[in-house]
């Protein structure tokens, strides 16, 4: 055994050390590409103004050169010049609630149970499945992932278990207890707004079996049948500044502090949810998306969460099942890979015999709720989501026409948006930087010159529509390749700005300009998160008048989750979802009507 450990320990580090470092793109290249990216989304006079500002910025011996040198120096001294800044700016300094604004939900297909007993049974298997995955993380036997033949950074897998976000007054932080000298052996269960610590390893170090977990979960449910507990977890749905303040107030009490620490240290949290409003089968997935994204409001399950926890699995009484994760430590793909493994695990028949040893009663976490804390406990924000399954075709169709499925879907989104608003908008699609050590994401700007030409021509009688579609798809594919190889523009521009702040220099005018603000106002925030399981991730819009669109292209259908804020009159998730369906169908018709030889 010790021999095996010796063999495998260090495997992860060796892999990580072999990965290339994220490059700093050339300054001139980024400036040129930025100007091109502005064209479809701002007015011509603004492009002209930016052109002038960029010339000044790039002047020989000017600010641009100085900041670029600073960035290159930083890149030579750190493992990744970007990631720490990115996590800070995109997550820890971001003060809107993590719920809806930052934390994605994940909706799994409805499971085959419809009562408490089935819920507990399934939850037990799910926990066993996560622990099985954790063994691969712990013993460093997780298979390395590849993208386009290149090995990817595996660090995010090591950040999602036993970690938690902690609110601060101005800036949050993340703790990871997996790396501590005494890594946690417990998970937290929340049922009827009450938190429990559940030890998930036997004294010999083996994980509890599904049967053992079942008994423990039943004991927890038996000990928390009353639903009149104060929903402390609802505090984690607040604006981060408010929660930061309430947090200090909460942990003044020693019992509260210990309870909070137990949640933070736990491997993950499992939420055994109460019933949600009953809906028809067609509405089921949209309703489940709300449950996974924010719990449905304080009257339903929003208090049955600890939204700071990096990973929360959610199991309802009616077969609803999914997850919610705090975004700072990781992107969607590692979470989905973990969940694919878990779903596969829950489908296997159980073979393991449970040891016949009595288990200790899971410990309930107490909270003392003062009137002050009670005042802090308030309702979460609501949002409207539409989850739609596009059943006419999946990624097989664009593939048969030799088009990238992702680019094809992105162009359908561009077309759908253009048809609704008669203009193009700044569009964000996340691109993985995991080819580089500790890489996170950059932005694929899906609105390009080519996409604008395509969507403008589509509803005209123009003859070159197919040609324009092909060009738009190709342009998207090439932007994607550029982004995943570290040559996109957005993180570089952010880096130049951060470098200016770091060196106490003034932020370049070009990065304070109205055009830059517009370029960052993403009315379409999108992400492709593929999986083996027939699931879909969902997240909220990143601007008040925008949309969040996440999709999972399967072979013969595509799962979409479209979100928009209820409070915004300009947007409608249902309308955009319908426009996407129409756009995909119209694009298919166009391709099918065009003789193959021409393609
Ligand atoms: C679902 O559960 C019912 C009743 O327990 C059972 O008859 C059926 O075979 C199950 N279906 C699947 C797909 O597991
Ligand atoms: C690592 O974990 C996996 C998954 O549980 C298991 O199959 C494998 O035997 C373990 N390997 C070692 C070296 O412990
Ligand atoms: C939970 O409560 C039910 C009903 O009182 C009881 O039959 C069952 O044995 C209890 N389960 C456990 C694990 O204590
Ligand atoms: C920037 O200013 C801060 C605070 O005034 C100071 O601590 C820091 O050393 C300065 N950094 C540089 C690079 O001059």
XYZ file of C-alpha atoms and ligand atoms in Angstrom:
655
model
C 0.000 0.000 0.000
C 2.700 2.465 0.939
C 4.465 1.496 -2.272
C 1.416 2.452 -4.310
C 1.069 5.731 -2.483
C 4.693 6.426 -3.177
C 4.121 5.645 -6.836
C 1.179 7.950 -7.223
C 2.021 10.806 -4.931
C 3.516 13.621 -6.952
C 1.910 12.502 -10.192
C -0.321 15.549 -10.160
C 2.558 17.943 -9.553
C 4.625 16.394 -12.311
C 1.735 16.837 -14.714
C 1.209 20.450 -13.660
C 4.878 21.308 -14.014
C 4.821 20.051 -17.615
C 2.139 22.538 -18.648
C 3.095 25.737 -20.498
C 2.634 29.144 -18.870
C -0.027 31.544 -20.089
C 1.579 33.940 -22.599
C 1.119 37.720 -22.639
C -0.158 38.486 -26.166
C 1.677 41.161 -28.214
C 0.350 44.667 -27.504
C -0.234 45.651 -31.109
C -2.149 42.451 -31.848
C -4.532 43.051 -28.935
C -5.085 46.691 -29.909
C -5.927 45.748 -33.495
C -8.236 42.946 -32.451
C -9.968 45.117 -29.890
C -10.776 47.721 -32.530
C -12.178 45.017 -34.813
C -14.286 43.646 -31.955
C -15.844 47.064 -31.335
C -17.081 47.483 -34.905
C -20.274 45.416 -34.713
C -21.312 46.687 -31.259
C -20.635 50.461 -31.055
C -21.263 53.470 -33.327
C -18.764 54.369 -36.049
C -17.703 57.623 -34.347
C -16.926 55.698 -31.157
C -14.735 53.286 -33.099
C -12.931 56.277 -34.537
C -12.414 57.795 -31.118
C -11.061 54.514 -29.748
C -8.707 54.301 -32.733
C -7.205 57.634 -31.717
C -6.891 56.579 -28.067
C -5.218 53.329 -29.082
C -2.663 55.208 -31.179
C -1.797 57.364 -28.193
C -1.667 54.279 -25.933
C 0.742 52.466 -28.284
C 3.024 55.436 -28.889
C 6.717 54.503 -28.733
C 7.879 55.008 -25.149
C 4.253 55.476 -24.039
C 2.057 53.993 -21.327
C 1.160 50.884 -23.352
C 4.760 49.767 -23.731
C 5.467 50.371 -20.085
C 2.474 48.351 -18.891
C 3.220 45.579 -21.370
C 6.778 45.314 -20.004
C 5.359 45.194 -16.480
C 3.010 42.373 -17.454
C 5.788 40.408 -19.127
C 7.879 40.733 -16.001
C 4.970 39.547 -13.871
C 4.482 36.583 -16.249
C 8.125 35.589 -15.840
C 7.839 35.602 -12.044
C 4.475 33.876 -11.477
C 2.908 30.548 -12.434
C 0.089 32.395 -14.139
C 0.125 36.177 -14.530
C -3.647 36.338 -14.807
C -5.507 33.846 -12.619
C -5.077 35.478 -9.226
C -6.170 38.878 -10.604
C -9.044 37.266 -12.424
C -10.408 35.472 -9.353
C -10.129 38.711 -7.424
C -11.807 40.957 -9.995
C -14.404 38.561 -11.366
C -15.395 36.909 -8.102
C -14.000 38.027 -4.773
C -14.347 41.784 -5.357
C -17.714 41.325 -7.053
C -20.290 42.426 -4.470
C -23.633 41.369 -5.908
C -25.099 38.232 -4.316
C -23.475 35.005 -5.509
C -26.972 33.602 -5.963
C -28.088 34.020 -9.597
C -25.357 36.619 -10.299
C -22.407 34.303 -10.032
C -23.180 30.739 -8.902
C -24.428 28.397 -11.631
C -27.053 25.746 -11.006
C -27.017 22.373 -12.660
C -30.192 20.488 -13.523
C -30.050 16.720 -13.837
C -32.750 14.629 -15.470
C -35.598 13.866 -13.092
C -34.747 10.824 -11.039
C -37.005 7.866 -10.461
C -38.367 8.537 -6.985
C -41.214 10.543 -5.556
C -41.144 10.253 -1.782
C -38.930 10.792 1.256
C -37.657 7.231 1.237
C -36.602 7.455 -2.406
C -35.032 10.842 -1.757
C -32.891 9.482 1.071
C -31.931 6.353 -0.865
C -30.838 8.407 -3.875
C -29.010 10.982 -1.760
C -27.062 8.163 -0.078
C -25.927 6.783 -3.437
C -25.027 10.259 -4.610
C -22.818 10.844 -1.573
C -21.113 7.474 -2.141
C -20.534 8.485 -5.770
C -18.892 11.778 -4.804
C -16.669 9.985 -2.296
C -15.647 7.556 -5.042
C -14.611 10.511 -7.198
C -12.803 12.040 -4.238
C -10.682 8.894 -3.943
C -9.375 9.553 -7.443
C -8.527 13.113 -6.467
C -6.871 12.009 -3.228
C -4.841 9.225 -4.781
C -3.991 11.312 -7.850
C -5.438 8.811 -10.302
C -7.838 11.233 -11.971
C -7.357 10.839 -15.728
C -5.780 13.900 -17.337
C -8.104 15.694 -19.741
C -7.153 16.819 -23.244
C -8.351 19.536 -25.576
C -7.316 19.372 -29.213
C -4.613 16.854 -28.286
C -3.118 19.072 -25.568
C -3.165 18.093 -21.875
C -5.172 20.412 -19.615
C -4.482 21.896 -16.214
C -6.164 19.706 -13.574
C -5.886 22.155 -10.686
C -9.576 23.037 -10.491
C -10.406 19.469 -9.429
C -8.281 20.032 -6.361
C -10.146 23.224 -5.457
C -13.797 22.167 -5.426
C -14.004 19.798 -2.451
C -13.525 20.872 1.189
C -13.525 24.525 0.205
C -15.758 27.498 0.843
C -16.063 31.196 0.129
C -15.936 33.513 3.135
C -17.641 36.895 3.028
C -15.635 40.004 3.840
C -16.593 43.630 4.330
C -15.095 44.723 0.995
C -13.606 41.594 -0.510
C -14.323 37.892 -0.015
C -11.834 35.066 0.261
C -11.810 31.316 -0.373
C -10.499 28.666 2.011
C -9.515 25.186 0.932
C -9.279 22.675 3.774
C -8.320 19.777 1.474
C -4.746 20.976 1.757
C -4.716 21.250 5.548
C -2.784 18.781 7.682
C -6.058 17.290 8.952
C -8.317 17.213 5.884
C -12.029 17.020 6.769
C -13.827 13.682 6.942
C -17.355 15.041 7.100
C -19.977 16.530 4.862
C -22.815 18.830 5.871
C -26.451 17.955 5.357
C -29.175 20.563 5.422
C -32.784 19.535 5.888
C -35.668 21.800 6.885
C -33.160 24.685 7.163
C -31.197 22.750 9.818
C -27.544 21.836 9.376
C -25.915 18.542 10.394
C -22.385 17.231 10.364
C -22.169 13.742 8.904
C -18.892 11.813 9.156
C -18.537 9.886 5.928
C -15.540 7.692 6.689
C -15.321 4.620 8.927
C -12.561 4.528 11.494
C -10.489 2.343 9.126
C -10.556 5.131 6.537
C -13.010 3.457 4.145
C -15.931 5.605 3.005
C -19.376 4.783 4.391
C -21.411 2.570 2.059
C -24.700 3.734 0.551
C -26.557 1.560 3.090
C -24.762 3.156 6.011
C -25.337 6.616 4.583
C -29.010 5.816 4.152
C -29.408 5.080 7.859
C -27.539 8.244 8.802
C -29.642 10.395 6.477
C -32.805 8.888 7.901
C -31.646 9.763 11.409
C -30.980 13.321 10.273
C -34.426 13.625 8.728
C -36.010 12.171 11.848
C -34.197 14.744 13.972
C -35.335 17.698 11.851
C -38.975 17.133 11.030
C -40.033 20.571 12.287
C -39.802 23.234 9.631
C -40.003 26.283 11.862
C -36.246 26.745 12.246
C -34.726 30.100 11.408
C -33.268 29.703 7.876
C -29.729 30.873 8.671
C -28.544 29.817 5.230
C -30.614 32.569 3.634
C -27.938 34.994 4.843
C -25.629 33.634 2.146
C -28.019 34.906 -0.548
C -27.370 38.536 0.365
C -25.342 41.299 -1.210
C -21.768 40.481 -0.217
C -21.217 43.678 1.783
C -24.354 43.051 3.829
C -23.477 39.407 4.344
C -19.924 40.408 5.260
C -21.317 42.567 8.041
C -23.915 40.021 9.149
C -21.217 37.347 9.150
C -19.123 39.211 11.707
C -22.225 39.617 13.789
C -23.125 35.954 13.468
C -19.748 34.523 14.439
C -19.393 36.719 17.519
C -21.226 33.886 19.224
C -18.949 30.908 19.870
C -21.556 28.263 18.979
C -22.388 30.020 15.754
C -18.734 30.321 14.884
C -18.157 26.601 15.380
C -21.226 25.751 13.324
C -20.131 28.004 10.465
C -16.630 26.544 10.556
C -18.038 23.008 10.352
C -19.898 23.962 7.174
C -16.868 25.693 5.668
C -14.602 22.744 6.418
C -16.983 20.065 5.173
C -16.171 18.160 1.979
C -19.412 19.394 0.431
C -22.993 20.186 1.386
C -25.997 18.072 0.518
C -29.368 19.802 0.551
C -32.363 17.565 1.172
C -35.055 19.868 -0.127
C -38.672 20.132 0.849
C -41.347 19.865 -1.835
C -41.491 22.557 -4.511
C -44.731 23.695 -6.164
C -46.075 20.946 -8.419
C -45.873 21.710 -12.133
C -46.672 19.966 -15.399
C -44.045 17.783 -17.063
C -43.243 20.439 -19.692
C -42.504 22.990 -16.998
C -40.606 20.539 -14.838
C -37.093 21.429 -16.021
C -37.652 25.188 -15.747
C -38.938 24.734 -12.232
C -35.997 22.484 -11.357
C -33.623 25.115 -12.795
C -35.038 27.658 -10.344
C -34.609 25.188 -7.510
C -30.960 24.570 -8.462
C -30.172 28.226 -9.169
C -31.680 29.855 -6.088
C -34.001 27.504 -4.255
C -37.243 29.193 -5.285
C -37.230 32.005 -2.702
C -37.285 32.063 1.063
C -40.730 30.465 1.271
C -39.344 27.396 -0.534
C -35.755 26.161 -0.427
C -33.488 29.226 -0.619
C -32.830 28.905 3.109
C -31.995 25.231 2.710
C -28.562 26.164 1.346
C -25.169 27.564 2.222
C -24.442 29.422 -1.002
C -20.837 30.161 -0.004
C -20.096 26.443 -0.113
C -18.169 25.585 -3.262
C -20.218 22.492 -3.980
C -23.810 21.839 -2.962
C -25.746 18.852 -4.199
C -29.488 19.225 -4.169
C -31.969 16.377 -3.916
C -35.701 17.112 -3.820
C -38.537 14.848 -2.712
C -40.068 14.641 -6.178
C -37.040 13.301 -8.080
C -35.560 16.747 -8.725
C -31.821 16.572 -8.529
C -28.892 18.807 -9.331
C -26.251 21.060 -7.887
C -25.230 24.627 -7.245
C -21.632 25.735 -7.113
C -19.771 28.824 -6.034
C -17.830 29.984 -9.062
C -14.612 31.430 -7.592
C -12.639 28.139 -7.416
C -13.668 26.532 -10.720
C -15.465 26.593 -14.049
C -18.332 24.345 -15.099
C -16.477 21.519 -16.883
C -14.737 19.981 -13.839
C -18.002 20.179 -11.888
C -19.840 18.478 -14.737
C -17.149 15.779 -15.017
C -17.573 15.066 -11.306
C -21.339 14.928 -11.692
C -21.134 12.664 -14.759
C -19.123 10.271 -12.598
C -21.615 10.485 -9.745
C -24.642 9.877 -11.987
C -22.910 6.881 -13.539
C -22.115 5.606 -10.032
C -25.715 5.915 -8.809
C -26.845 3.719 -11.712
C -24.615 0.824 -10.744
C -26.091 -1.902 -8.541
C -24.615 -1.875 -5.044
C -22.202 -4.674 -4.336
C -20.450 -3.458 -1.214
C -21.390 -5.045 2.108
C -21.699 -2.637 4.973
C -19.692 -3.299 8.111
C -21.990 -4.080 11.025
C -20.773 -1.334 13.317
C -22.991 1.183 15.039
C -22.395 4.689 13.739
C -22.429 7.808 15.857
C -25.478 10.025 15.616
C -24.860 12.861 13.119
C -24.354 16.107 15.014
C -26.774 18.957 14.614
C -25.227 22.417 14.185
C -26.813 24.978 16.469
C -27.251 28.633 15.749
C -28.192 31.294 18.253
C -30.362 33.760 16.412
C -30.394 37.196 17.990
C -32.923 39.838 16.898
C -30.062 41.495 14.982
C -29.297 38.347 13.015
C -32.996 37.767 12.465
C -33.208 41.220 10.951
C -30.398 40.268 8.576
C -32.285 37.224 7.349
C -34.136 38.509 4.311
C -35.443 37.308 1.045
C -33.448 36.425 -2.010
C -33.775 38.031 -5.378
C -36.044 36.380 -7.898
C -35.329 35.663 -11.473
C -37.062 33.999 -14.332
C -35.578 31.036 -16.136
C -36.550 29.021 -19.105
C -35.033 25.649 -19.688
C -35.734 24.381 -23.123
C -34.827 21.209 -24.935
C -34.254 21.825 -28.610
C -35.294 18.444 -29.981
C -34.976 18.873 -33.753
C -31.284 18.162 -33.985
C -28.110 18.130 -31.943
C -24.428 18.495 -32.703
C -24.643 15.779 -35.377
C -26.292 18.177 -37.807
C -23.650 20.935 -37.971
C -20.979 18.226 -37.879
C -22.489 16.603 -40.979
C -22.094 19.989 -42.662
C -18.517 20.248 -41.434
C -19.302 23.119 -39.114
C -18.274 23.468 -35.509
C -21.426 22.765 -33.429
C -20.506 25.461 -30.918
C -19.951 28.081 -33.624
C -23.221 27.072 -35.284
C -25.154 27.491 -32.026
C -23.431 30.800 -31.264
C -24.430 32.140 -34.682
C -28.010 31.035 -34.024
C -27.859 33.065 -30.787
C -26.562 36.068 -32.716
C -29.361 35.720 -35.228
C -32.015 35.272 -32.525
C -30.824 38.357 -30.668
C -30.615 40.442 -33.838
C -34.127 39.482 -34.844
C -35.452 40.605 -31.447
C -33.531 43.871 -31.167
C -32.349 44.794 -34.692
C -28.796 45.304 -33.499
C -25.844 43.200 -32.348
C -24.687 43.235 -28.737
C -21.449 42.561 -26.929
C -21.492 38.793 -26.417
C -19.473 36.782 -23.937
C -18.702 33.142 -24.398
C -16.291 31.611 -21.959
C -13.173 29.999 -23.393
C -11.055 27.655 -21.349
C -7.428 28.597 -20.696
C -6.718 25.218 -19.115
C -4.041 24.403 -21.695
C -1.954 26.645 -19.447
C -0.951 26.057 -15.859
C -3.658 27.337 -13.457
C -5.565 28.652 -16.470
C -9.162 29.829 -16.023
C -11.010 31.572 -18.870
C -10.890 34.249 -21.516
C -13.724 35.674 -23.598
C -14.776 34.563 -27.024
C -16.466 37.636 -28.521
C -19.132 35.963 -30.597
C -20.327 39.213 -32.136
C -17.833 39.789 -34.952
C -17.758 41.609 -38.280
C -18.592 38.305 -39.944
C -21.479 37.479 -37.585
C -22.912 40.979 -38.044
C -22.801 40.609 -41.833
C -24.496 37.217 -41.527
C -27.369 38.248 -39.231
C -28.050 41.445 -41.183
C -28.305 39.510 -44.445
C -30.284 36.558 -43.150
C -33.793 37.954 -43.440
C -33.058 39.770 -46.690
C -33.380 38.056 -50.033
C -29.616 38.177 -50.336
C -28.125 35.336 -52.332
C -24.979 34.869 -50.308
C -26.573 33.847 -47.029
C -24.914 30.446 -46.903
C -21.636 32.005 -47.771
C -22.031 34.556 -44.983
C -23.044 31.828 -42.546
C -19.975 29.814 -43.390
C -17.762 32.845 -42.931
C -19.375 33.701 -39.600
C -18.991 30.126 -38.333
C -15.355 30.086 -39.455
C -14.643 33.449 -37.833
C -16.091 32.144 -34.564
C -14.044 28.968 -34.809
C -10.894 30.961 -35.372
C -11.633 33.353 -32.464
C -12.151 30.263 -30.292
C -8.787 28.820 -31.305
C -7.130 32.141 -30.662
C -8.774 32.369 -27.221
C -7.882 28.889 -26.017
C -4.279 29.458 -27.077
C -4.077 32.545 -24.863
C -4.277 35.158 -27.627
C -7.707 36.703 -26.994
C -8.025 40.350 -26.001
C -10.138 40.683 -22.893
C -7.883 39.285 -20.185
C -4.911 41.065 -21.739
C -6.737 44.421 -21.556
C -7.745 43.647 -17.975
C -4.126 42.762 -17.221
C -2.893 46.089 -18.607
C -5.389 47.909 -16.409
C -4.450 45.909 -13.309
C -0.775 46.513 -14.039
C -1.439 50.266 -14.126
C -3.172 50.032 -10.734
C -0.342 47.927 -9.338
C 2.292 50.445 -10.500
C 0.231 53.395 -9.246
C -0.046 54.716 -12.812
C -3.179 56.243 -14.264
C -5.503 53.797 -16.010
C -5.054 54.276 -19.795
C -7.747 56.498 -21.367
C -8.673 53.775 -23.806
C -9.735 51.589 -20.861
C -11.823 54.371 -19.297
C -13.667 55.162 -22.503
C -17.417 54.729 -23.100
C -16.686 52.243 -25.896
C -14.791 50.013 -23.456
C -17.709 50.145 -21.025
C -20.053 49.154 -23.847
C -17.726 46.360 -24.907
C -17.986 44.953 -21.371
C -21.757 45.309 -21.110
C -22.554 41.765 -22.168
C -26.217 41.565 -22.933
C -25.553 37.992 -23.979
C -23.499 36.004 -21.506
C -23.119 32.477 -22.788
C -21.350 29.228 -22.131
C -21.227 25.792 -23.657
C -20.951 23.158 -20.933
C -21.025 19.702 -22.521
C -21.580 16.568 -20.470
C -22.275 12.885 -20.811
C -25.366 13.079 -18.636
C -28.408 14.678 -20.226
C -28.209 17.735 -18.003
C -27.923 21.486 -18.326
C -26.248 24.188 -16.323
C -27.945 27.520 -15.762
C -26.804 30.953 -14.646
C -28.232 34.445 -14.486
C -27.593 37.445 -16.742
C -24.465 39.505 -15.951
C -26.124 42.864 -16.689
C -29.618 44.025 -15.620
C -30.927 44.082 -19.202
C -29.173 40.972 -20.403
C -29.525 37.234 -20.826
C -27.648 34.252 -19.475
C -27.567 31.358 -21.920
C -25.982 28.013 -21.138
C -26.245 25.036 -23.448
C -25.248 21.438 -23.687
C -25.222 20.028 -27.226
C -25.976 16.296 -27.169
C -25.883 14.213 -30.384
C -29.523 14.602 -31.344
C -30.814 17.426 -29.186
C -29.536 20.526 -27.408
C -30.375 21.531 -23.832
C -30.630 25.276 -23.302
C -31.086 27.272 -20.106
C -32.006 30.893 -20.816
C -32.352 33.433 -18.023
C -33.427 37.075 -17.792
C -34.442 39.232 -14.849
C -38.163 39.507 -14.189
C -37.638 43.110 -13.220
C -36.414 44.053 -16.704
C -39.142 44.961 -19.195
C -36.794 44.833 -22.213
C -35.930 41.173 -21.848
C -37.855 37.920 -21.884
C -36.213 34.532 -21.429
C -39.132 32.743 -23.077
C -39.008 35.029 -26.104
C -35.283 34.624 -26.617
C -35.605 30.848 -26.206
C -38.251 30.790 -28.953
C -36.109 33.015 -31.180
C -33.205 30.582 -30.742
C -35.391 27.650 -31.784
C -36.514 29.577 -34.884
C -32.967 30.615 -35.738
C -31.615 27.061 -35.462
C -34.416 25.714 -37.650
C -34.027 28.466 -40.231
C -30.284 27.925 -40.397
C -30.852 24.214 -40.934
C -33.372 24.914 -43.706
C -30.905 27.220 -45.398
C -28.169 24.592 -45.334
C -30.483 21.857 -46.552
C -31.763 23.980 -49.433
C -28.260 24.659 -50.617
C -26.722 22.012 -52.877
C -23.905 20.194 -51.068
C -21.404 20.927 -53.837
C -21.507 24.596 -52.971
C -20.467 24.033 -49.366
C -38.870 3.480 -11.477
O -39.487 3.031 -10.283
C -40.602 2.177 -10.506
C -41.282 1.917 -9.163
O -40.357 1.770 -8.139
C -40.097 0.914 -11.190
O -41.184 0.044 -11.437
C -39.420 1.290 -12.513
O -38.877 0.138 -13.131
C -38.318 2.321 -12.277
N -37.808 2.785 -13.555
C -36.510 2.953 -13.798
C -36.162 3.467 -15.136
O -35.646 2.712 -12.979
C -7.584 5.333 -6.597
O -8.980 5.454 -6.614
C -9.663 4.702 -7.617
C -11.129 5.060 -7.556
O -11.704 4.711 -6.365
C -9.398 3.228 -7.393
O -10.042 2.482 -8.415
C -7.895 2.985 -7.431
O -7.630 1.632 -7.139
C -7.173 3.876 -6.430
N -5.755 3.739 -6.655
C -4.881 3.754 -5.649
C -3.457 3.680 -6.061
O -5.216 3.827 -4.483
C -37.052 7.365 11.825
O -38.345 7.499 12.299
C -39.234 6.451 11.893
C -40.634 6.802 12.370
O -40.639 7.160 13.715
C -38.717 5.120 12.490
O -39.552 4.077 12.084
C -37.310 4.881 11.980
O -36.758 3.720 12.568
C -36.418 6.078 12.281
N -35.140 5.855 11.609
C -33.970 5.890 12.201
C -32.764 5.545 11.361
O -33.815 6.187 13.370
C 1.892 52.133 -4.871
O 1.342 52.850 -3.770
C 1.237 52.081 -2.589
C 0.469 52.874 -1.568
O 0.713 54.241 -1.680
C 2.648 51.682 -2.125
O 2.562 50.892 -0.967
C 3.310 50.882 -3.230
O 4.649 50.576 -2.883
C 3.307 51.648 -4.550
N 3.774 50.754 -5.601
C 4.668 51.129 -6.512
C 5.074 50.079 -7.517
O 5.158 52.234 -6.564
